Amino acid sequence: MASSSPVVNGDISREALKQTNMSMKERFEGLSVWREKQREEKEFLEGRLDEARGRMEALSLHNQELSRKVEEQEGGGGAEGKGQDGTANHNAELEALRAQLVRLQAEKSDLVAMNSELQLKTGQGSEDDSFIEIRIAREDTGKDLYHNEKDSRYDMSASRQESEELTVSQLLQSLRKETQRVERLQIELEAARSRITELEEKETNTESSTQTSLLPEVVSPALATTACGTEPEPEEEPQQNSGKEKSENDRLKLQVDSMKAQGQLEQRKAGEERTNLTQLKDAYTKLFEDYNELKQESKNREPLVTKEVGDLQTRLGAAEKALAAKQQQIDVMKQEIYQKEKELETISVFQAQ
C-alpha cells in the first residue's frame, strides 16, 4: 500500500508526457504542411510573374508599332490640299489609334490588378492599400497629361517603397514566430526531462521504502517469539504453553506468507514502473530528436526564406518599373493623339477656307 501514491503520480506524469508528445508531433506535422503550402504558393507566384512579364513584353512591342504608325501619320499629315478622301483616311486611322489606346489601357489595368494580386499573395499589403494607384488621364489637354504622368510616377515609387517595407516587416514577424515556437518546444522538453527525473527518483524511493517496511513486520514477530521462548515456563502447565506456541507459530507463518505475497506484488509493481519508465525514456528520446530536427530545419530554412523574399522584391520592383514605363508610353501616345487631332482641326479649317 505504500507505493499507491507514487503509482498514481507516475500515471499522471506519463499521461502528461504522452499528451506533450502528441501535441509536439501535431505541431511538427502542421509545420510540414505549412512549408509545403509556402512552396506551392511560391511556384504559383513565379508562374504569374513570368506570365505578367510576357504580357508586358508583348505590350511594349505593340506600343512600338503604334508609335511608328503615329510617326508615319505625322510625316504624311503636313501636306495640305490632298482632298476630302485623304482627310477621311486620316480620321479613320486616328480612330483606330484611339481604339488601340483604349485596349492598351485595359490591358494595363489587367497588369495592375495582377500585380496587386501578387502583392496580396506575398502578404505585402492590406485591403486598403493593396492596389497600385495609377492615374489615367481623361482630359486631352497637355497640362493634364503632364500632371497625370508626374502623379503616376510618384504613386508608383510610393507603392513600391511601402510594399518593400511591408515585406520585410512581415518576414521578420514570421521569423520571430518561428523562434518563439522553438523556444516553447525547448521549454516543454526541459519540463519533460524534469518529470522523467522525478519519476526515477520516486521509483527508487518506492523500492527502498518497500524493503524497509517489510523488515520490521518480519523481524518483530521473530523477536516476540524469541522473547517468549526465553521466558521460564511454569512447570505446572507445559501442555498449555506448547499449544500456545504452536498456534503462535502458525499465525507467524501465515503472516510471513502474507508479507512474502505483498513483497512479490510490490516487486511486480516496481517492474511495471521500470517498464513504463523505459517507454517514457524512449518517447522522450524520440521527442528530443524531433525537436532537434525541427530546430535544424528552421535554421536551414532561414537563409532560403531571406533569399526568396529578396527575389520576390526584385521581381515586384521590375514589374512596377515596367508598369511605370507603360504608363509613360500611354501618356506620350495620348499627347500624340491630342496633337494629331489639333492638326486635323487645322486641316479642316484650311479645307473650309
Tab-separated table of C-alpha atoms in Angstrom:
chain	number	residue	atom	x	y	z
A	1	MET	CA	0.000	0.000	0.000
A	2	ALA	CA	2.976	2.305	0.384
A	3	SER	CA	3.502	2.533	-3.374
A	4	SER	CA	-0.047	3.530	-4.343
A	5	SER	CA	0.674	7.268	-4.262
A	6	PRO	CA	3.842	7.074	-6.457
A	7	VAL	CA	1.996	4.870	-8.924
A	8	VAL	CA	-0.797	7.442	-9.264
A	9	ASN	CA	1.711	10.260	-9.695
A	10	GLY	CA	3.571	8.162	-12.255
A	11	ASP	CA	0.358	7.622	-14.224
A	12	ILE	CA	-0.324	11.371	-14.213
A	13	SER	CA	3.235	12.128	-15.360
A	14	ARG	CA	3.053	9.528	-18.128
A	15	GLU	CA	-0.262	10.908	-19.346
A	16	ALA	CA	1.126	14.456	-19.351
A	17	LEU	CA	4.226	13.334	-21.271
A	18	LYS	CA	2.067	11.430	-23.728
A	19	GLN	CA	-0.094	14.496	-24.339
A	20	THR	CA	3.009	16.676	-24.728
A	21	ASN	CA	4.483	14.242	-27.241
A	22	MET	CA	1.262	14.136	-29.271
A	23	SER	CA	0.992	17.927	-29.205
A	24	MET	CA	4.549	18.398	-30.446
A	25	LYS	CA	4.056	15.826	-33.193
A	26	GLU	CA	0.927	17.673	-34.336
A	27	ARG	CA	2.868	20.950	-34.375
A	28	PHE	CA	5.646	19.346	-36.408
A	29	GLU	CA	3.129	17.966	-38.914
A	30	GLY	CA	1.459	21.384	-39.108
A	31	LEU	CA	4.828	22.990	-39.817
A	32	SER	CA	5.489	20.477	-42.607
A	33	VAL	CA	2.096	21.235	-44.185
A	34	TRP	CA	2.775	24.978	-43.902
A	35	ARG	CA	6.158	24.564	-45.606
A	36	GLU	CA	4.596	22.599	-48.487
A	37	LYS	CA	1.896	25.258	-48.858
A	38	GLN	CA	4.539	28.012	-48.982
A	39	ARG	CA	6.401	26.118	-51.714
A	40	GLU	CA	3.229	25.760	-53.800
A	41	GLU	CA	2.398	29.453	-53.381
A	42	LYS	CA	5.942	30.364	-54.419
A	43	GLU	CA	5.652	28.293	-57.619
A	44	PHE	CA	2.263	29.868	-58.346
A	45	LEU	CA	3.630	33.398	-57.871
A	46	GLU	CA	6.620	32.664	-60.100
A	47	GLY	CA	4.271	31.468	-62.841
A	48	ARG	CA	2.117	34.583	-62.537
A	49	LEU	CA	5.188	36.835	-62.635
A	50	ASP	CA	6.506	35.102	-65.757
A	51	GLU	CA	3.088	35.491	-67.372
A	52	ALA	CA	2.974	39.191	-66.461
A	53	ARG	CA	6.479	39.704	-67.833
A	54	GLY	CA	5.492	38.069	-71.135
A	55	ARG	CA	2.414	40.253	-71.449
A	56	MET	CA	4.460	43.368	-70.699
A	57	GLU	CA	6.931	42.489	-73.446
A	58	ALA	CA	4.072	41.944	-75.894
A	59	LEU	CA	2.535	45.288	-74.934
A	60	SER	CA	5.905	47.013	-75.347
A	61	LEU	CA	6.219	45.663	-78.887
A	62	HIS	CA	2.667	46.757	-79.612
A	63	ASN	CA	3.423	50.228	-78.262
A	64	GLN	CA	6.456	50.491	-80.520
A	65	GLU	CA	4.309	49.586	-83.506
A	66	LEU	CA	1.705	52.188	-82.549
A	67	SER	CA	4.414	54.822	-82.099
A	68	ARG	CA	5.761	54.016	-85.549
A	69	LYS	CA	2.303	54.425	-87.055
A	70	VAL	CA	1.835	57.753	-85.297
A	71	GLU	CA	5.181	58.969	-86.657
A	72	GLU	CA	4.155	57.927	-90.160
A	73	GLN	CA	0.898	59.811	-89.748
A	74	GLU	CA	2.755	62.892	-88.558
A	75	GLY	CA	5.135	62.692	-91.524
A	76	GLY	CA	2.315	62.429	-94.006
A	77	GLY	CA	-0.030	64.885	-92.271
A	78	GLY	CA	1.951	68.052	-93.119
A	79	ALA	CA	0.809	68.192	-96.712
A	80	GLU	CA	-2.266	70.308	-97.363
A	81	GLY	CA	-4.896	70.102	-100.052
A	82	LYS	CA	-4.841	66.331	-100.696
A	83	GLY	CA	-8.599	66.277	-100.835
A	84	GLN	CA	-11.511	65.008	-98.820
A	85	ASP	CA	-10.550	61.316	-99.257
A	86	GLY	CA	-7.157	61.842	-97.597
A	87	THR	CA	-8.806	63.563	-94.623
A	88	ALA	CA	-11.288	60.703	-94.213
A	89	ASN	CA	-8.476	58.139	-94.237
A	90	HIS	CA	-6.609	60.243	-91.725
A	91	ASN	CA	-9.642	60.336	-89.438
A	92	ALA	CA	-10.125	56.563	-89.758
A	93	GLU	CA	-6.536	55.891	-88.799
A	94	LEU	CA	-6.884	58.264	-85.861
A	95	GLU	CA	-9.971	56.395	-84.658
A	96	ALA	CA	-8.077	53.114	-84.975
A	97	LEU	CA	-5.283	54.556	-82.856
A	98	ARG	CA	-7.819	55.622	-80.249
A	99	ALA	CA	-9.327	52.134	-80.154
A	100	GLN	CA	-5.889	50.603	-79.765
A	101	LEU	CA	-5.124	53.064	-76.986
A	102	VAL	CA	-8.310	52.056	-75.131
A	103	ARG	CA	-7.393	48.386	-75.478
A	104	LEU	CA	-3.872	49.136	-74.272
A	105	GLN	CA	-5.246	50.901	-71.207
A	106	ALA	CA	-7.483	47.903	-70.464
A	107	GLU	CA	-4.527	45.535	-70.711
A	108	LYS	CA	-2.534	47.820	-68.447
A	109	SER	CA	-5.365	47.732	-65.911
A	110	ASP	CA	-5.219	43.925	-66.035
A	111	LEU	CA	-1.490	44.079	-65.319
A	112	VAL	CA	-2.113	46.409	-62.388
A	113	ALA	CA	-4.700	44.007	-60.974
A	114	MET	CA	-2.319	41.082	-61.450
A	115	ASN	CA	0.477	42.951	-59.677
A	116	SER	CA	-1.889	43.799	-56.825
A	117	GLU	CA	-2.908	40.154	-56.544
A	118	LEU	CA	0.756	39.131	-56.372
A	119	GLN	CA	1.314	41.620	-53.579
A	120	LEU	CA	-1.669	40.208	-51.684
A	121	LYS	CA	-0.390	36.648	-52.192
A	122	THR	CA	3.003	37.554	-50.758
A	123	GLY	CA	1.340	39.426	-47.868
A	124	GLN	CA	2.702	42.830	-48.820
A	125	GLY	CA	-0.444	44.901	-48.491
A	126	SER	CA	-3.825	45.294	-46.837
A	127	GLU	CA	-7.329	45.695	-48.244
A	128	ASP	CA	-6.988	49.457	-48.296
A	129	ASP	CA	-3.601	49.879	-49.972
A	130	SER	CA	-3.131	46.653	-51.966
A	131	PHE	CA	-3.893	48.149	-55.371
A	132	ILE	CA	-1.338	50.392	-57.034
A	133	GLU	CA	-2.776	53.777	-57.785
A	134	ILE	CA	-2.014	54.706	-61.394
A	135	ARG	CA	-3.959	57.711	-62.520
A	136	ILE	CA	-5.031	57.639	-66.193
A	137	ALA	CA	-5.604	60.996	-67.797
A	138	ARG	CA	-9.123	61.525	-69.069
A	139	GLU	CA	-8.766	65.013	-70.493
A	140	ASP	CA	-6.988	65.665	-73.753
A	141	THR	CA	-5.031	68.745	-72.724
A	142	GLY	CA	-1.264	68.855	-72.493
A	143	LYS	CA	-1.357	70.278	-68.976
A	144	ASP	CA	-3.475	67.411	-67.597
A	145	LEU	CA	-1.267	64.843	-69.294
A	146	TYR	CA	1.812	66.316	-67.656
A	147	HIS	CA	0.273	66.235	-64.186
A	148	ASN	CA	-1.027	62.705	-64.682
A	149	GLU	CA	2.426	61.462	-65.680
A	150	LYS	CA	4.001	63.113	-62.643
A	151	ASP	CA	1.358	61.753	-60.230
A	152	SER	CA	1.614	58.251	-61.690
A	153	ARG	CA	5.374	58.093	-61.187
A	154	TYR	CA	5.027	59.366	-57.630
A	155	ASP	CA	2.338	56.781	-56.838
A	156	MET	CA	4.479	54.017	-58.336
A	157	SER	CA	7.501	54.967	-56.211
A	158	ALA	CA	5.467	55.285	-53.009
A	159	SER	CA	3.690	51.974	-53.615
A	160	ARG	CA	6.956	50.151	-54.289
A	161	GLN	CA	8.536	51.542	-51.118
A	162	GLU	CA	5.507	50.600	-48.993
A	163	SER	CA	5.493	47.102	-50.489
A	164	GLU	CA	9.159	46.546	-49.652
A	165	GLU	CA	8.691	47.792	-46.079
A	166	LEU	CA	5.653	45.559	-45.548
A	167	THR	CA	7.507	42.558	-46.973
A	168	VAL	CA	10.489	42.996	-44.651
A	169	SER	CA	8.221	43.596	-41.651
A	170	GLN	CA	6.119	40.512	-42.272
A	171	LEU	CA	9.174	38.334	-42.883
A	172	LEU	CA	10.724	39.489	-39.607
A	173	GLN	CA	7.447	38.736	-37.856
A	174	SER	CA	7.397	35.227	-39.354
A	175	LEU	CA	10.980	34.564	-38.247
A	176	ARG	CA	10.133	35.875	-34.787
A	177	LYS	CA	7.196	33.466	-34.534
A	178	GLU	CA	9.418	30.549	-35.579
A	179	THR	CA	11.968	31.495	-32.912
A	180	GLN	CA	9.259	31.690	-30.258
A	181	ARG	CA	7.948	28.297	-31.318
A	182	VAL	CA	11.410	26.728	-30.995
A	183	GLU	CA	11.859	28.307	-27.560
A	184	ARG	CA	8.455	26.990	-26.472
A	185	LEU	CA	9.370	23.472	-27.622
A	186	GLN	CA	12.645	23.698	-25.730
A	187	ILE	CA	10.792	24.659	-22.534
A	188	GLU	CA	8.424	21.711	-22.953
A	189	LEU	CA	11.367	19.362	-23.458
A	190	GLU	CA	13.013	20.636	-20.285
A	191	ALA	CA	9.751	20.060	-18.397
A	192	ALA	CA	9.519	16.501	-19.763
A	193	ARG	CA	13.122	15.847	-18.751
A	194	SER	CA	12.476	17.048	-15.195
A	195	ARG	CA	9.343	14.858	-14.994
A	196	ILE	CA	11.314	11.784	-16.044
A	197	THR	CA	13.988	12.539	-13.426
A	198	GLU	CA	11.312	12.978	-10.766
A	199	LEU	CA	9.718	9.674	-11.802
A	200	GLU	CA	13.066	7.870	-11.490
A	201	GLU	CA	13.555	9.286	-8.000
A	202	LYS	CA	10.042	8.206	-6.986
A	203	GLU	CA	10.719	4.683	-8.261
A	204	THR	CA	13.951	4.467	-6.262
A	205	ASN	CA	12.225	5.753	-3.128
A	206	THR	CA	9.373	3.267	-3.630
A	207	GLU	CA	11.743	0.282	-3.801
A	208	SER	CA	13.718	1.364	-0.740
A	209	SER	CA	10.566	2.108	1.279
A	210	THR	CA	9.088	-1.294	0.353
A	211	GLN	CA	12.179	-3.154	1.548
A	212	THR	CA	12.335	-1.059	4.724
A	213	SER	CA	8.644	-1.613	5.532
A	214	LEU	CA	8.950	-5.387	5.195
A	215	LEU	CA	11.825	-5.717	7.692
A	216	PRO	CA	10.021	-4.557	10.877
A	217	GLU	CA	6.937	-6.633	10.100
A	218	VAL	CA	9.003	-9.813	9.732
A	219	VAL	CA	11.545	-9.122	12.451
A	220	SER	CA	9.069	-8.047	15.171
A	221	PRO	CA	7.194	-11.372	15.353
A	222	ALA	CA	10.517	-13.245	15.367
A	223	LEU	CA	11.757	-11.161	18.272
A	224	ALA	CA	8.491	-11.719	20.073
A	225	THR	CA	8.811	-15.455	19.535
A	226	THR	CA	12.375	-15.413	20.835
A	227	ALA	CA	11.308	-13.439	23.869
A	228	CYS	CA	8.535	-15.874	24.528
A	229	GLY	CA	10.963	-18.765	24.212
A	230	THR	CA	13.363	-17.323	26.801
A	231	GLU	CA	10.716	-16.845	29.469
A	232	PRO	CA	10.652	-19.583	32.061
A	233	GLU	CA	7.642	-21.786	31.582
A	234	PRO	CA	5.690	-22.773	34.612
A	235	GLU	CA	6.213	-26.418	35.323
A	236	GLU	CA	2.588	-26.962	36.134
A	237	GLU	CA	1.273	-26.017	32.602
A	238	PRO	CA	3.658	-27.474	29.928
A	239	GLN	CA	0.945	-28.736	27.627
A	240	GLN	CA	-0.952	-25.412	27.621
A	241	ASN	CA	2.213	-23.468	26.729
A	242	SER	CA	3.061	-25.927	23.955
A	243	GLY	CA	-0.363	-25.370	22.377
A	244	LYS	CA	0.033	-21.606	22.568
A	245	GLU	CA	3.471	-21.783	20.926
A	246	LYS	CA	2.108	-23.920	18.117
A	247	SER	CA	-0.775	-21.551	17.429
A	248	GLU	CA	1.598	-18.587	17.595
A	249	ASN	CA	3.958	-20.274	15.147
A	250	ASP	CA	1.084	-20.953	12.749
A	251	ARG	CA	-0.035	-17.346	12.977
A	252	LEU	CA	3.517	-16.142	12.316
A	253	LYS	CA	3.826	-18.453	9.302
A	254	LEU	CA	0.606	-17.061	7.864
A	255	GLN	CA	1.838	-13.527	8.477
A	256	VAL	CA	5.198	-14.269	6.818
A	257	ASP	CA	3.431	-15.813	3.810
A	258	SER	CA	1.227	-12.724	3.562
A	259	MET	CA	4.284	-10.476	3.717
A	260	LYS	CA	6.000	-12.527	1.016
A	261	ALA	CA	2.948	-12.215	-1.231
A	262	GLN	CA	2.820	-8.479	-0.600
A	263	GLY	CA	6.541	-8.209	-1.364
A	264	GLN	CA	6.078	-10.079	-4.642
A	265	LEU	CA	3.204	-7.737	-5.509
A	266	GLU	CA	5.403	-4.732	-4.780
A	267	GLN	CA	8.159	-6.212	-6.949
A	268	ARG	CA	5.721	-6.693	-9.830
A	269	LYS	CA	4.568	-3.102	-9.459
A	270	ALA	CA	8.189	-1.929	-9.413
A	271	GLY	CA	8.836	-3.948	-12.588
A	272	GLU	CA	5.854	-2.318	-14.276
A	273	GLU	CA	7.134	1.085	-13.204
A	274	ARG	CA	10.549	0.305	-14.705
A	275	THR	CA	8.891	-0.791	-17.959
A	276	ASN	CA	6.812	2.377	-18.087
A	277	LEU	CA	9.888	4.448	-17.315
A	278	THR	CA	11.760	2.798	-20.185
A	279	GLN	CA	8.888	3.600	-22.531
A	280	LEU	CA	8.857	7.193	-21.315
A	281	LYS	CA	12.595	7.465	-21.927
A	282	ASP	CA	12.144	6.154	-25.468
A	283	ALA	CA	9.313	8.624	-26.080
A	284	TYR	CA	11.436	11.441	-24.687
A	285	THR	CA	14.363	10.442	-26.919
A	286	LYS	CA	12.100	10.449	-29.973
A	287	LEU	CA	10.634	13.796	-28.932
A	288	PHE	CA	14.094	15.285	-28.477
A	289	GLU	CA	15.172	14.001	-31.908
A	290	ASP	CA	12.078	15.600	-33.479
A	291	TYR	CA	12.875	18.834	-31.684
A	292	ASN	CA	16.483	18.863	-32.918
A	293	GLU	CA	15.335	18.089	-36.451
A	294	LEU	CA	12.780	20.901	-36.333
A	295	LYS	CA	15.350	23.325	-34.954
A	296	GLN	CA	17.920	22.411	-37.615
A	297	GLU	CA	15.304	22.674	-40.349
A	298	SER	CA	14.328	26.118	-39.099
A	299	LYS	CA	17.978	27.239	-39.220
A	300	ASN	CA	18.440	25.831	-42.714
A	301	ARG	CA	15.217	27.436	-43.951
A	302	GLU	CA	16.000	30.931	-42.654
A	303	PRO	CA	18.516	31.890	-45.417
A	304	LEU	CA	16.227	30.347	-48.047
A	305	VAL	CA	13.306	32.466	-46.857
A	306	THR	CA	15.510	35.561	-46.934
A	307	LYS	CA	16.621	34.737	-50.479
A	308	GLU	CA	13.038	34.081	-51.616
A	309	VAL	CA	11.885	37.406	-50.217
A	310	GLY	CA	14.755	39.164	-51.967
A	311	ASP	CA	13.830	37.519	-55.275
A	312	LEU	CA	10.172	38.479	-54.845
A	313	GLN	CA	11.127	42.067	-54.064
A	314	THR	CA	13.337	42.185	-57.160
A	315	ARG	CA	10.594	40.783	-59.374
A	316	LEU	CA	7.931	43.055	-57.961
A	317	GLY	CA	10.238	46.026	-58.439
A	318	ALA	CA	10.796	45.029	-62.074
A	319	ALA	CA	7.042	44.621	-62.605
A	320	GLU	CA	6.319	48.041	-61.109
A	321	LYS	CA	9.031	49.656	-63.246
A	322	ALA	CA	7.511	48.046	-66.332
A	323	LEU	CA	4.081	49.370	-65.359
A	324	ALA	CA	5.523	52.845	-64.856
A	325	ALA	CA	7.136	52.667	-68.300
A	326	LYS	CA	3.832	51.502	-69.751
A	327	GLN	CA	2.040	54.450	-68.149
A	328	GLN	CA	4.609	56.816	-69.621
A	329	GLN	CA	4.148	55.309	-73.089
A	330	ILE	CA	0.384	55.677	-72.817
A	331	ASP	CA	0.735	59.314	-71.762
A	332	VAL	CA	3.064	60.013	-74.698
A	333	MET	CA	0.639	58.355	-77.090
A	334	LYS	CA	-2.277	60.389	-75.748
A	335	GLN	CA	-0.230	63.534	-76.226
A	336	GLU	CA	0.468	62.495	-79.823
A	337	ILE	CA	-3.227	61.798	-80.417
A	338	TYR	CA	-4.054	65.203	-78.947
A	339	GLN	CA	-1.604	66.878	-81.327
A	340	LYS	CA	-2.938	64.806	-84.225
A	341	GLU	CA	-6.488	65.984	-83.513
A	342	LYS	CA	-5.326	69.602	-83.495
A	343	GLU	CA	-3.641	69.027	-86.856
A	344	LEU	CA	-6.880	67.555	-88.198
A	345	GLU	CA	-8.780	70.582	-86.978
A	346	THR	CA	-6.246	72.823	-88.717
A	347	ILE	CA	-6.598	70.813	-91.941
A	348	SER	CA	-10.388	71.066	-91.708
A	349	VAL	CA	-10.144	74.843	-91.281
A	350	PHE	CA	-7.838	75.098	-94.330
A	351	GLN	CA	-10.188	72.968	-96.403
A	352	ALA	CA	-13.149	75.091	-95.340
A	353	GLN	CA	-11.296	78.212	-96.457
